[in-house]
mmCIF file of C-alpha atoms and ligand atoms in Angstrom:
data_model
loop_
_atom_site.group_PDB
_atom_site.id
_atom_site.type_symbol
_atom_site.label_atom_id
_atom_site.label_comp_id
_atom_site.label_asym_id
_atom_site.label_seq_id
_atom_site.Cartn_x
_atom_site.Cartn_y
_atom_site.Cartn_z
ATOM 1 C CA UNK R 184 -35.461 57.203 -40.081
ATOM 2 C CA UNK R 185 -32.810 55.112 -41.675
ATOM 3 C CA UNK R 186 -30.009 58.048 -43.225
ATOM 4 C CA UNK R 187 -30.184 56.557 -47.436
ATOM 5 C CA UNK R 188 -26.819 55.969 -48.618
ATOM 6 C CA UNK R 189 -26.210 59.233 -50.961
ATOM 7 C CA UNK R 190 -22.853 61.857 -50.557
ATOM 8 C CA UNK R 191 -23.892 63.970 -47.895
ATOM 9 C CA UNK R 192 -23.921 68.289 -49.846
ATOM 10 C CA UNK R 193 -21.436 70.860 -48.983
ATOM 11 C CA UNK R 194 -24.339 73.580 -47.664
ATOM 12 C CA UNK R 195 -23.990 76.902 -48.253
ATOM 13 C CA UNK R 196 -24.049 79.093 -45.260
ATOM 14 C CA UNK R 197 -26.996 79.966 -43.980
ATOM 15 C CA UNK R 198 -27.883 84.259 -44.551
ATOM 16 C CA UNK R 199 -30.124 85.852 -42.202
ATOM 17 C CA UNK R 200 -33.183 87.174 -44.406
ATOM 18 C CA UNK R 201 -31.765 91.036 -44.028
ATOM 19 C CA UNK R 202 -28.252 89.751 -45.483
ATOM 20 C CA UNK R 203 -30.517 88.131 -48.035
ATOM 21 C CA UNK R 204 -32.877 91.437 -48.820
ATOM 22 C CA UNK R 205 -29.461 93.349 -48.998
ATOM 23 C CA UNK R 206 -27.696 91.381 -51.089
ATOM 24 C CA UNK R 207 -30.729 90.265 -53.528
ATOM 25 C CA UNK R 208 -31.225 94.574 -53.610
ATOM 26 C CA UNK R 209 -27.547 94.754 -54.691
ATOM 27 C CA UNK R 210 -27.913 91.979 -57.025
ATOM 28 C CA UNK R 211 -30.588 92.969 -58.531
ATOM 29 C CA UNK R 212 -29.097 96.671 -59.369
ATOM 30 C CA UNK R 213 -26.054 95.491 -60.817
ATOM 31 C CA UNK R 214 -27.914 93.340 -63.574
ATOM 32 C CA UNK R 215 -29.621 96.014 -64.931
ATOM 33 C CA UNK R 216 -26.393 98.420 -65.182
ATOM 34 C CA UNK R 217 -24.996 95.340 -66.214
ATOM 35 C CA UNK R 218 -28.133 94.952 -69.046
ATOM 36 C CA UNK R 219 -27.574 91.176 -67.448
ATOM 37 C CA UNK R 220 -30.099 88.421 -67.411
ATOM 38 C CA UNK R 221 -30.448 85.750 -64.048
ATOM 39 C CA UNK R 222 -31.191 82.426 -65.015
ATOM 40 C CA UNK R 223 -31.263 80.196 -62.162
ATOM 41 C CA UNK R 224 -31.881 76.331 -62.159
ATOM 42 C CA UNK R 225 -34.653 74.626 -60.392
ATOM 43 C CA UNK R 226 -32.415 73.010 -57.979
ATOM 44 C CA UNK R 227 -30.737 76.372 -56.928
ATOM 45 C CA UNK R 228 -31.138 77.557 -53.554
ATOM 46 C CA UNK R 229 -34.462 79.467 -52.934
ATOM 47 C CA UNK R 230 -33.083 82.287 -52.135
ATOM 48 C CA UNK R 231 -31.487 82.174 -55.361
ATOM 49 C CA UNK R 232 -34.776 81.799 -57.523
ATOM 50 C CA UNK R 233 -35.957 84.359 -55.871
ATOM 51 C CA UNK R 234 -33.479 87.264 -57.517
ATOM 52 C CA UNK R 235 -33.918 85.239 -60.876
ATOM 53 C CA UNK R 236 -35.396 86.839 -63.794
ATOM 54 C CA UNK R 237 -36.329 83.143 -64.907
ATOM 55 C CA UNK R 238 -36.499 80.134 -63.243
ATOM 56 C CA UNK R 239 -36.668 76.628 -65.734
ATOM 57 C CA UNK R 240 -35.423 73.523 -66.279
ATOM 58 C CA UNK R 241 -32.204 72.794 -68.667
ATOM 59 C CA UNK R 242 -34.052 73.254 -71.728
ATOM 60 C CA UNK R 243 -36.004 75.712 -70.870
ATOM 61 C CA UNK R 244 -33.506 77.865 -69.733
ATOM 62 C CA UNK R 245 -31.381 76.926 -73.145
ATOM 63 C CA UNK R 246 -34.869 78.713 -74.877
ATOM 64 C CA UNK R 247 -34.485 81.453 -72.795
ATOM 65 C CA UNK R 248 -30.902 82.460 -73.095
ATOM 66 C CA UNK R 249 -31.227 82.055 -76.859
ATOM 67 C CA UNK R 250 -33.790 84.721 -76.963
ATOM 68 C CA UNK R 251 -33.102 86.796 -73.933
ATOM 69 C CA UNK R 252 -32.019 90.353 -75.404
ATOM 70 C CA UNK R 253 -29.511 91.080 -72.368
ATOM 71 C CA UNK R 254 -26.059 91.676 -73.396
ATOM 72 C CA UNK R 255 -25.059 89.369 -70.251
ATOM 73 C CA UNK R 256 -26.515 85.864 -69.248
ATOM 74 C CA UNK R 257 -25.418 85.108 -65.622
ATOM 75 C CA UNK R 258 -26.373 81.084 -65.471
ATOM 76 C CA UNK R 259 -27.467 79.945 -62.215
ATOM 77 C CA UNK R 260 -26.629 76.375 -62.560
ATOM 78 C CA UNK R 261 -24.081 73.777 -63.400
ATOM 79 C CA UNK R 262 -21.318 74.425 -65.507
ATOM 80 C CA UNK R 263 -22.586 72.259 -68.925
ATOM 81 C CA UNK R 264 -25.805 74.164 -68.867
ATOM 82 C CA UNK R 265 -23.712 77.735 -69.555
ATOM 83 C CA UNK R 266 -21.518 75.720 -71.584
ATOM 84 C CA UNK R 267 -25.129 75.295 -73.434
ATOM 85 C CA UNK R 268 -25.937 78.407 -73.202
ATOM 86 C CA UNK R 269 -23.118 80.092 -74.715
ATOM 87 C CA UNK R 270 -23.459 77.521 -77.587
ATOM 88 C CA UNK R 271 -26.890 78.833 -78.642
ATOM 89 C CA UNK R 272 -25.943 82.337 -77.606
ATOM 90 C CA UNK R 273 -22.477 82.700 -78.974
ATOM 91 C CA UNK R 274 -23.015 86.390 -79.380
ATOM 92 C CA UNK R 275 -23.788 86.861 -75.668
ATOM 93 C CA UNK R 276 -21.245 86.596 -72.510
ATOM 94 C CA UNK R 277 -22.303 84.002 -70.406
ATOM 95 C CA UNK R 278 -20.891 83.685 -66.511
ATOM 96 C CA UNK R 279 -21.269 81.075 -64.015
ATOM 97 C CA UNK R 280 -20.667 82.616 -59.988
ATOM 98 C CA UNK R 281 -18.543 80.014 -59.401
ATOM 99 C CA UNK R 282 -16.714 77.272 -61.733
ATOM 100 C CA UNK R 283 -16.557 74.585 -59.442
ATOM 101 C CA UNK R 284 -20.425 73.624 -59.945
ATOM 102 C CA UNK R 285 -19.708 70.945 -62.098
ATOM 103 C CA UNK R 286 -21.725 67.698 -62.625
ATOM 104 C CA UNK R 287 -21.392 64.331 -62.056
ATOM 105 C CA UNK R 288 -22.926 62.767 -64.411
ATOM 106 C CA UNK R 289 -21.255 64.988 -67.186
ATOM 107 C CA UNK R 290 -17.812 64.051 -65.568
ATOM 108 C CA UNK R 291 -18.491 60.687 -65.828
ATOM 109 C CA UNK R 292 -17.248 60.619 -69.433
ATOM 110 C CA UNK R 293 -14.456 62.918 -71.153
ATOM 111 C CA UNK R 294 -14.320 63.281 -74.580
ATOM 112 C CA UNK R 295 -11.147 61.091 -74.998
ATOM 113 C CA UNK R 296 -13.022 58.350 -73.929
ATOM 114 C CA UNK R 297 -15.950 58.965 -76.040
ATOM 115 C CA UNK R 298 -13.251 58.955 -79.255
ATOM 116 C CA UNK R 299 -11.959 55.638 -77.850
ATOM 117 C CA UNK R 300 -15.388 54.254 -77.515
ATOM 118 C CA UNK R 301 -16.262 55.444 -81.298
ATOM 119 C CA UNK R 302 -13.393 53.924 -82.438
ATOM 120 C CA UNK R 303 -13.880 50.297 -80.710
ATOM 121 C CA UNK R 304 -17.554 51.008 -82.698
ATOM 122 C CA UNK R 305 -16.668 52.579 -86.158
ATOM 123 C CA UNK R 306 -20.303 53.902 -87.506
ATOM 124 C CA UNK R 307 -22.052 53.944 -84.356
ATOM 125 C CA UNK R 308 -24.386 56.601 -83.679
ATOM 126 C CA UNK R 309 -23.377 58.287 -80.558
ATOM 127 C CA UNK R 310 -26.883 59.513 -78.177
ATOM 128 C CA UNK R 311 -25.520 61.752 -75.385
ATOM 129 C CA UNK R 312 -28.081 63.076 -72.431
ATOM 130 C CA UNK R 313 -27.959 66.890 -72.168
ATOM 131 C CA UNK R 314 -25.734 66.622 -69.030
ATOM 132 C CA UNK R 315 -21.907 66.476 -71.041
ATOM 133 C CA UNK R 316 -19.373 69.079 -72.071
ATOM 134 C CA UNK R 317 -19.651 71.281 -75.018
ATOM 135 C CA UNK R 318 -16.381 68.807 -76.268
ATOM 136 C CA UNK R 319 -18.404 65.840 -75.426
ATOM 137 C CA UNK R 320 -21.624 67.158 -77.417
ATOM 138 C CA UNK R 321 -19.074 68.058 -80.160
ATOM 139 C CA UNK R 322 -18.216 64.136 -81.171
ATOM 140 C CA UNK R 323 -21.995 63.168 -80.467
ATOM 141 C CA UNK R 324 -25.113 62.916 -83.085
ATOM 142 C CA UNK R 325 -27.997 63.539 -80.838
ATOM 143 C CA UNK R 326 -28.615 65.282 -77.046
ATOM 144 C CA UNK R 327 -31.296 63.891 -75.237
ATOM 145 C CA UNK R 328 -33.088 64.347 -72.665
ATOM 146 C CA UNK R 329 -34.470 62.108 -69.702
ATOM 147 C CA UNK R 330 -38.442 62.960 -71.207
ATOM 148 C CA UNK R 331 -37.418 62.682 -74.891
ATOM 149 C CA UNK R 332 -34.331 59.769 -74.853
ATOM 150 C CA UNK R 333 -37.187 57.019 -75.846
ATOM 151 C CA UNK R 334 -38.429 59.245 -78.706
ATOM 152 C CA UNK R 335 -35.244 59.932 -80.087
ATOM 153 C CA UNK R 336 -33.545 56.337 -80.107
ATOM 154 C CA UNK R 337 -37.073 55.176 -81.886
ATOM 155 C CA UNK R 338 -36.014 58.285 -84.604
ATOM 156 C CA UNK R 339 -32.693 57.151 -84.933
ATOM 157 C CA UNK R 340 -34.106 53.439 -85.937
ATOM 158 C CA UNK R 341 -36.465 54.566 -88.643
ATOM 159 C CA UNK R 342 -34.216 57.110 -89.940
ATOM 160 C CA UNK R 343 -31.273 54.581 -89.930
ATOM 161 C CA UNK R 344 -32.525 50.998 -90.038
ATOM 162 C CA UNK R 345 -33.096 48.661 -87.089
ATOM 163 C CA UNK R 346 -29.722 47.411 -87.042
ATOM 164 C CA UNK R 347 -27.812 50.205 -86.065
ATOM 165 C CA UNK R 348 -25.308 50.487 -83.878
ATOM 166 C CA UNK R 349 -26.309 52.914 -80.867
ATOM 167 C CA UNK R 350 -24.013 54.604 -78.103
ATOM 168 C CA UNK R 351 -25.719 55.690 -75.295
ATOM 169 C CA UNK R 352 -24.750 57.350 -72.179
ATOM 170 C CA UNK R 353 -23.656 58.724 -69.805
ATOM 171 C CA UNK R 354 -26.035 57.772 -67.678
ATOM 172 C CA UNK R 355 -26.745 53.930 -67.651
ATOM 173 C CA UNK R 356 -30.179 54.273 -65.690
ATOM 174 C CA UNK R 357 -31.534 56.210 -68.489
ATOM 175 C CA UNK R 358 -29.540 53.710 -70.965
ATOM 176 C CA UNK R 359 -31.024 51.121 -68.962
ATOM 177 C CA UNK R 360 -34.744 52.959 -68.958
ATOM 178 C CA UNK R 361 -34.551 53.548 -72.942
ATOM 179 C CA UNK R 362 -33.940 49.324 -73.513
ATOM 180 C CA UNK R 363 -36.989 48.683 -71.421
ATOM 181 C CA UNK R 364 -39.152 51.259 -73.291
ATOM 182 C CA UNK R 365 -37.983 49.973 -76.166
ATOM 183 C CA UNK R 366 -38.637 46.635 -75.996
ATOM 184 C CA UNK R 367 -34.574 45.476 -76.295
ATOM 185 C CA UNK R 368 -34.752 43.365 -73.582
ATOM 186 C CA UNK R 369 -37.135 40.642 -75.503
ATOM 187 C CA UNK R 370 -34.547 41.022 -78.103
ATOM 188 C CA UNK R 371 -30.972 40.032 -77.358
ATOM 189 C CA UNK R 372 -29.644 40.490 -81.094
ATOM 190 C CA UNK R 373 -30.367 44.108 -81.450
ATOM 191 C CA UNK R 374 -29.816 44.817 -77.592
ATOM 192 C CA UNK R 375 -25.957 44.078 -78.269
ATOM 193 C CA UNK R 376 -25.948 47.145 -80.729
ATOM 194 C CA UNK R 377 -26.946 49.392 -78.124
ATOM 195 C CA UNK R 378 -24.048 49.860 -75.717
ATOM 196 C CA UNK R 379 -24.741 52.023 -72.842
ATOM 197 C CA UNK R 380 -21.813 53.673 -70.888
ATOM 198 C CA UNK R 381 -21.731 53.601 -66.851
ATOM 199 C CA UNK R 382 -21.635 56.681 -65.380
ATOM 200 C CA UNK R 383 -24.062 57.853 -63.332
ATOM 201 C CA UNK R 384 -25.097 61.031 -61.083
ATOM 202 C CA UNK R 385 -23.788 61.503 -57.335
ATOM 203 C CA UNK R 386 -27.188 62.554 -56.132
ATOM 204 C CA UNK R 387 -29.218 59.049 -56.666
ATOM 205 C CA UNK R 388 -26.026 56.827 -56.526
ATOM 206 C CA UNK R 389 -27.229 54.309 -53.815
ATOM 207 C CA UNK R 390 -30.738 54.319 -53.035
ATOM 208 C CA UNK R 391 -32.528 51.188 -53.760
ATOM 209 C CA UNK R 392 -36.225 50.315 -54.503
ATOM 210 C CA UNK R 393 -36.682 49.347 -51.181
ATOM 211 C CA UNK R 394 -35.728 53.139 -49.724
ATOM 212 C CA UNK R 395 -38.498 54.403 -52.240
ATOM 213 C CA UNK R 396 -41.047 51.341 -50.619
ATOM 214 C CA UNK R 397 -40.437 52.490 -47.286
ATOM 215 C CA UNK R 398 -41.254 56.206 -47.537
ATOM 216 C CA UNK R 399 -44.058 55.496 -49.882
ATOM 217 C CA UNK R 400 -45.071 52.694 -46.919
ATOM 218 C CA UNK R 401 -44.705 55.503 -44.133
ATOM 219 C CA UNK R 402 -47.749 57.648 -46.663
ATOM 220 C CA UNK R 403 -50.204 55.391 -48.212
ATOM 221 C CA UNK R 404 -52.371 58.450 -49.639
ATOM 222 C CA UNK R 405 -49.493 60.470 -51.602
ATOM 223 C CA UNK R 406 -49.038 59.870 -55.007
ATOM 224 C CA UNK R 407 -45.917 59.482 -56.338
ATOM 225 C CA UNK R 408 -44.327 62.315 -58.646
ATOM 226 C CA UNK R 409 -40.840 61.943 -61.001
ATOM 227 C CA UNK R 410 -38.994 64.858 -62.779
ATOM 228 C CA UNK R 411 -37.271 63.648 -65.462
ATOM 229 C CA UNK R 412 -35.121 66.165 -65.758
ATOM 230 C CA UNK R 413 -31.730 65.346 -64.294
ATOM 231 C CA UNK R 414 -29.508 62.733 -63.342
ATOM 232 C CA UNK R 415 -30.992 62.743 -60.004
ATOM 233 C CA UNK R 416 -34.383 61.115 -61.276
ATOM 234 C CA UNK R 417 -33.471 58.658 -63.965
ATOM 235 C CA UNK R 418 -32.847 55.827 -61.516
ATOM 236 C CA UNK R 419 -36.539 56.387 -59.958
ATOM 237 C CA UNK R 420 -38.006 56.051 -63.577
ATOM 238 C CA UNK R 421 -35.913 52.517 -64.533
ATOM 239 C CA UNK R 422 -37.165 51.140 -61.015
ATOM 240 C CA UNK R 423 -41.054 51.842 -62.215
ATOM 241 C CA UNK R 424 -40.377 50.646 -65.687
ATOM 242 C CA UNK R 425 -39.078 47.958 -63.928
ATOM 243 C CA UNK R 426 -41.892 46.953 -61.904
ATOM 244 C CA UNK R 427 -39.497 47.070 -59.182
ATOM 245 C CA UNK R 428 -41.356 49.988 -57.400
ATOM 246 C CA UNK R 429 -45.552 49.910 -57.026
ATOM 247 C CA UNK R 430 -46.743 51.684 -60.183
ATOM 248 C CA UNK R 431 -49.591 52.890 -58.572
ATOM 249 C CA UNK R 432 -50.227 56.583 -58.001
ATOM 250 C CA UNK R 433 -46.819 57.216 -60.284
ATOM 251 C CA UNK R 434 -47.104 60.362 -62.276
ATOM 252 C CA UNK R 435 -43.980 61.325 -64.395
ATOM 253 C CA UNK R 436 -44.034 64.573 -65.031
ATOM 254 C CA UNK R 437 -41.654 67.633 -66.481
ATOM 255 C CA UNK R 438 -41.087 70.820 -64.810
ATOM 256 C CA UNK R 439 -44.273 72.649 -65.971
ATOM 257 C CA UNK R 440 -45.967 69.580 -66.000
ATOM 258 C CA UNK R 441 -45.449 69.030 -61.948
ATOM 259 C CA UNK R 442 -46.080 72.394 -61.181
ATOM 260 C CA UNK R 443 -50.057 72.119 -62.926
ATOM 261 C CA UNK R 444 -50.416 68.761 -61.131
ATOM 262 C CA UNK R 445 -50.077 70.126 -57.607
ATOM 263 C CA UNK R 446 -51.796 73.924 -58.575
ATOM 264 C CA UNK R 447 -54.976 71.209 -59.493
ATOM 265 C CA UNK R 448 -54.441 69.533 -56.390
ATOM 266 C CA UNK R 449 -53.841 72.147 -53.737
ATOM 267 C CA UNK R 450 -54.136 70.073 -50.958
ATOM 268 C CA UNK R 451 -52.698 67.058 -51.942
ATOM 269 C CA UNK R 452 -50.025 64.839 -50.763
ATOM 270 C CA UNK R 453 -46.932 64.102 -52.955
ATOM 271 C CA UNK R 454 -43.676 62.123 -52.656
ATOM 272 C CA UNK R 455 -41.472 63.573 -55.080
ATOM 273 C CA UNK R 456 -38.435 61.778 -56.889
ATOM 274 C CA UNK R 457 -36.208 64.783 -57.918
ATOM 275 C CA UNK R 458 -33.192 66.869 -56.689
ATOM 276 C CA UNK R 459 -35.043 68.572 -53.446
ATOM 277 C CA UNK R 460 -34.675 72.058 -54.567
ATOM 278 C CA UNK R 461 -37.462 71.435 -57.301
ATOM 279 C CA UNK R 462 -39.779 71.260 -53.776
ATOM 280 C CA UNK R 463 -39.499 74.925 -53.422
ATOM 281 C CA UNK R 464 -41.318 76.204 -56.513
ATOM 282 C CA UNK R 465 -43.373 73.237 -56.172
ATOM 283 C CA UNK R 466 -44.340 74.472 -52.356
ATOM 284 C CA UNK R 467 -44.867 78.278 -53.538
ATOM 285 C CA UNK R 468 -47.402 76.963 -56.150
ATOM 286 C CA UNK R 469 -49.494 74.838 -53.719
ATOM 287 C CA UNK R 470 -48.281 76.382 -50.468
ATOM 288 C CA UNK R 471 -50.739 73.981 -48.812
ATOM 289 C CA UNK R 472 -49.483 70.902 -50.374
ATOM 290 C CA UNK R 473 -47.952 68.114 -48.655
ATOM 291 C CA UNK R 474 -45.075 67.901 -50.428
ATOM 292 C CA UNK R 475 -42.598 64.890 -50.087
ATOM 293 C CA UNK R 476 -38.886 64.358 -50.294
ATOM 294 C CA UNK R 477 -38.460 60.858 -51.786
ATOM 295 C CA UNK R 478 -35.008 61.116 -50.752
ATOM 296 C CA UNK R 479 -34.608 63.914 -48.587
ATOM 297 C CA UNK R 480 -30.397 64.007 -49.316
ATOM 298 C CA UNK R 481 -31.170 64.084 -52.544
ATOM 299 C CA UNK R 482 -29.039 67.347 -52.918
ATOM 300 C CA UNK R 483 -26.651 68.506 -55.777
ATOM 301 C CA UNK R 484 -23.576 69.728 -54.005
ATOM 302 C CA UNK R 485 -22.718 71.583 -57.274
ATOM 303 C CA UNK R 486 -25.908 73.218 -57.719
ATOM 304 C CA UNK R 487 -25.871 74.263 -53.860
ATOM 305 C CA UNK R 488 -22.580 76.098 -54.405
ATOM 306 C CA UNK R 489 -23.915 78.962 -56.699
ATOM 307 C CA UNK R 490 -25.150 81.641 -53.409
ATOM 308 C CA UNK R 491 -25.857 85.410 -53.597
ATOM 309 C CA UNK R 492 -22.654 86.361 -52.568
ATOM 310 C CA UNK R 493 -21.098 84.713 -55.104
ATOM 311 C CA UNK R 494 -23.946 86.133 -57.984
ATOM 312 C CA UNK R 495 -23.007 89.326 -56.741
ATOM 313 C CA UNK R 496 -19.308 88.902 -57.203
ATOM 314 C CA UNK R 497 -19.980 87.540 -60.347
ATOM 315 C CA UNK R 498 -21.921 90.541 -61.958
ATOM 316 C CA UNK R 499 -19.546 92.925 -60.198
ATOM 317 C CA UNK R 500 -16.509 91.808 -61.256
ATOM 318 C CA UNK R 501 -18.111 89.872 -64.431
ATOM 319 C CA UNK R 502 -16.729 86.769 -63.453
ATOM 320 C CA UNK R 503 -16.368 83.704 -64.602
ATOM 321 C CA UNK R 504 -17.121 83.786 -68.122
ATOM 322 C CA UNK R 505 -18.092 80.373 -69.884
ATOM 323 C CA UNK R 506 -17.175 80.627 -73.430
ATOM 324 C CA UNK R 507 -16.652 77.539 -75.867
ATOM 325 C CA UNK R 508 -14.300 77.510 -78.903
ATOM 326 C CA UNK R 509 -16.312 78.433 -82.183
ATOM 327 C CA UNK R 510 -14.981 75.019 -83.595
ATOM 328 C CA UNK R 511 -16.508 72.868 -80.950
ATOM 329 C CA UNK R 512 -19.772 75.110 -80.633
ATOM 330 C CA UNK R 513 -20.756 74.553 -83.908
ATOM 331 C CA UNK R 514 -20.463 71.170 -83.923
ATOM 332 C CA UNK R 515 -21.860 70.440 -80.547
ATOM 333 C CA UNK R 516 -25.273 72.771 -81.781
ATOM 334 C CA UNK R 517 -25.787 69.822 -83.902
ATOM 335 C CA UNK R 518 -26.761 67.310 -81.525
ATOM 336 C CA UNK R 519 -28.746 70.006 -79.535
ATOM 337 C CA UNK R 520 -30.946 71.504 -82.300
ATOM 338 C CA UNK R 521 -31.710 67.571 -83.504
ATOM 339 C CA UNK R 522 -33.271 67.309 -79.629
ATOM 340 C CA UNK R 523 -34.783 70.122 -79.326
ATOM 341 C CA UNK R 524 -36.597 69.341 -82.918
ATOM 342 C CA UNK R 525 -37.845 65.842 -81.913
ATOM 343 C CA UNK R 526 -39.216 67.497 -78.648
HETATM 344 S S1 SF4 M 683 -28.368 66.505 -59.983
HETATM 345 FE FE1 SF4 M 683 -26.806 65.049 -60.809
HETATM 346 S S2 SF4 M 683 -27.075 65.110 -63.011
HETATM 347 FE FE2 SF4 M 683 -28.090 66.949 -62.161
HETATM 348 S S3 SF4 M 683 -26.525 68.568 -62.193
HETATM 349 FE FE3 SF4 M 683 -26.393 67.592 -60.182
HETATM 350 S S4 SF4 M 683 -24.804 66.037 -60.444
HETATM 351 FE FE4 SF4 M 683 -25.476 66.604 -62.492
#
């Protein structure tokens, strides 16, 4: 099979399953004398779920640490999703096992360049997906999400009038996605108010329609599943809004959502568009599903670098703690509690 054209991921050493039972054991003891909550990403290594005390997507695990009661949230993820975290839990030390795990897509735009882009657009409202830095969320109006960025531009136009002026990024598949949805593209005037930046996540960066064609090609039966949740889907979803991929059999569905659809269909056979960890918990749910990796490099090297060792250091030596200035917090809640509240 013909290697698709994404960054190959930095994986983590491979544990034998008694350094795994050992260190999960140890892991496990030092959050409760820590009174420490494990929230782990999706896309985390399985052996990582498995010593989580809840396992979500972004949002879900935003909920979560804004209504956990431990004194300590040790975030299993990528560094703007503590960032988030310690936002809506200001009260609560948040640490990450290892700073590095960064993003991407949330790199692909600093908040200097966001000021230079409001300025070069004076009254523009700024739409940011989730995946940015607390700073970035700080200068921005409204978060979205990849299931919820259609909703919220449409909001922003009947709150605002149909003229305005829209920024949109970072992610110009989802930019690109929203001005299809929208109906933009059969209307050139108001498409030149809505600018969309050009970043874009590692994970997808590459793999054309025709790379989807030929796995779905080499399994005629499987239907075809896509998580909206990251960075590492929103190019499958503009290639089926395009008509660029065959629409049949394509479910898009969220976390939860994904999980019912192959508990209904126990046997079934799936090609999944998503970061491959989401296969795991997928797999564990319908262990005799045939589960599918549309893309099987579709890894996050940054979400790969969080392992038990490292969890372990972390809630030993309470390291590294993600904090964000009270200044930028508050602001950047703004544009987080207007997403959440449109859903
Ligand atoms: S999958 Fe892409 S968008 Fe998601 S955390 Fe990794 S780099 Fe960021």
């Amino acid at each position: 099979m013909q290697e698709l054209p994404t960054i190959q991921p930095n994986f983590a050493p491979e544990l034998a399953p008694e350094e795994i039972a050992a260190l999960s054991e140890e892991i496990r003891a030092l959050a409760d004398a820590r009174n420490a909550v494990i929230l782990a990403h999706n896309y985390q290594l399985p052996e990582i779920q498995d010593v989580a005390g809840y396992l979500g997507d972004s949002l879900g695990l935003s909920r979560t640490a804004a209504t956990t009661e431990a004194e300590v949230i040790v975030f299993c993820g990528v560094h703007f999703m503590a960032e988030t975290a310690s936002i809506l839990s200001p009260e609560k030390k948040v640490l990450i096992p290892d700073l590095e795990a960064g993003c991407s897509l949330a790199d692909s735009i600093t908040v200097d360049q966001l000021r230079d882009w409001k300025a070069k657009h004076p009254g523009a409202i700024v739409v940011m997906y989730v995946n940015t830095s607390a700073a970035v969320k700080a200068e921005t109006d409204y978060c979205v999400t990849s299931s919820n960025a259609v909703s919220v531009v449409e909001h922003i136009w009947r709150e605002h009038g149909d003229d305005t002026e829209i920024l949109f990024g970072p992610d110009m598949w989802l930019g690109a996605f929203v001005e299809r949805e929208t109906g933009l593209l059969d209307e050139p005037e108001r498409r030149a108010r809505f600018h969309i930046w050009d970043g874009e996540c590692h994970v997808h960066a590459g793999i054309r329609p025709e790379d989807i064609d030929r796995t779905r090609a080499e399994h005629p039966e499987a239907e075809f599943l896509i998580h909206p949740e990251c960075g590492c889907s929103t190019q499958a979803m503009e290639y089926v809004a395009a008509g660029d991929v065959d629409t049949t059999g394509v479910h898009m569905l969220s976390t939860s959502g994904m999980q019912n659809y192959v508990e209904e269909h126990p046997e079934g056979e799936f090609i999944v568009a998503t970061e491959n960890g989401m296969l795991y918990p997928l797999q564990q749910a319908a262990p005799k599903a045939n589960l599918i990796e549309a893309n099987r490099m579709a890894f996050c090297k940054y979400m790969k670098m969080i392992t038990l060792p490292k969890l372990r250091d972390s809630l030993a030596e309470m390291k590294f703690e993600v904090s964000v200035a009270p200044e930028i917090a508050e602001r950047a809640k703004v544009p987080i509690e207007r997403m959440v509240a449109i859903g």
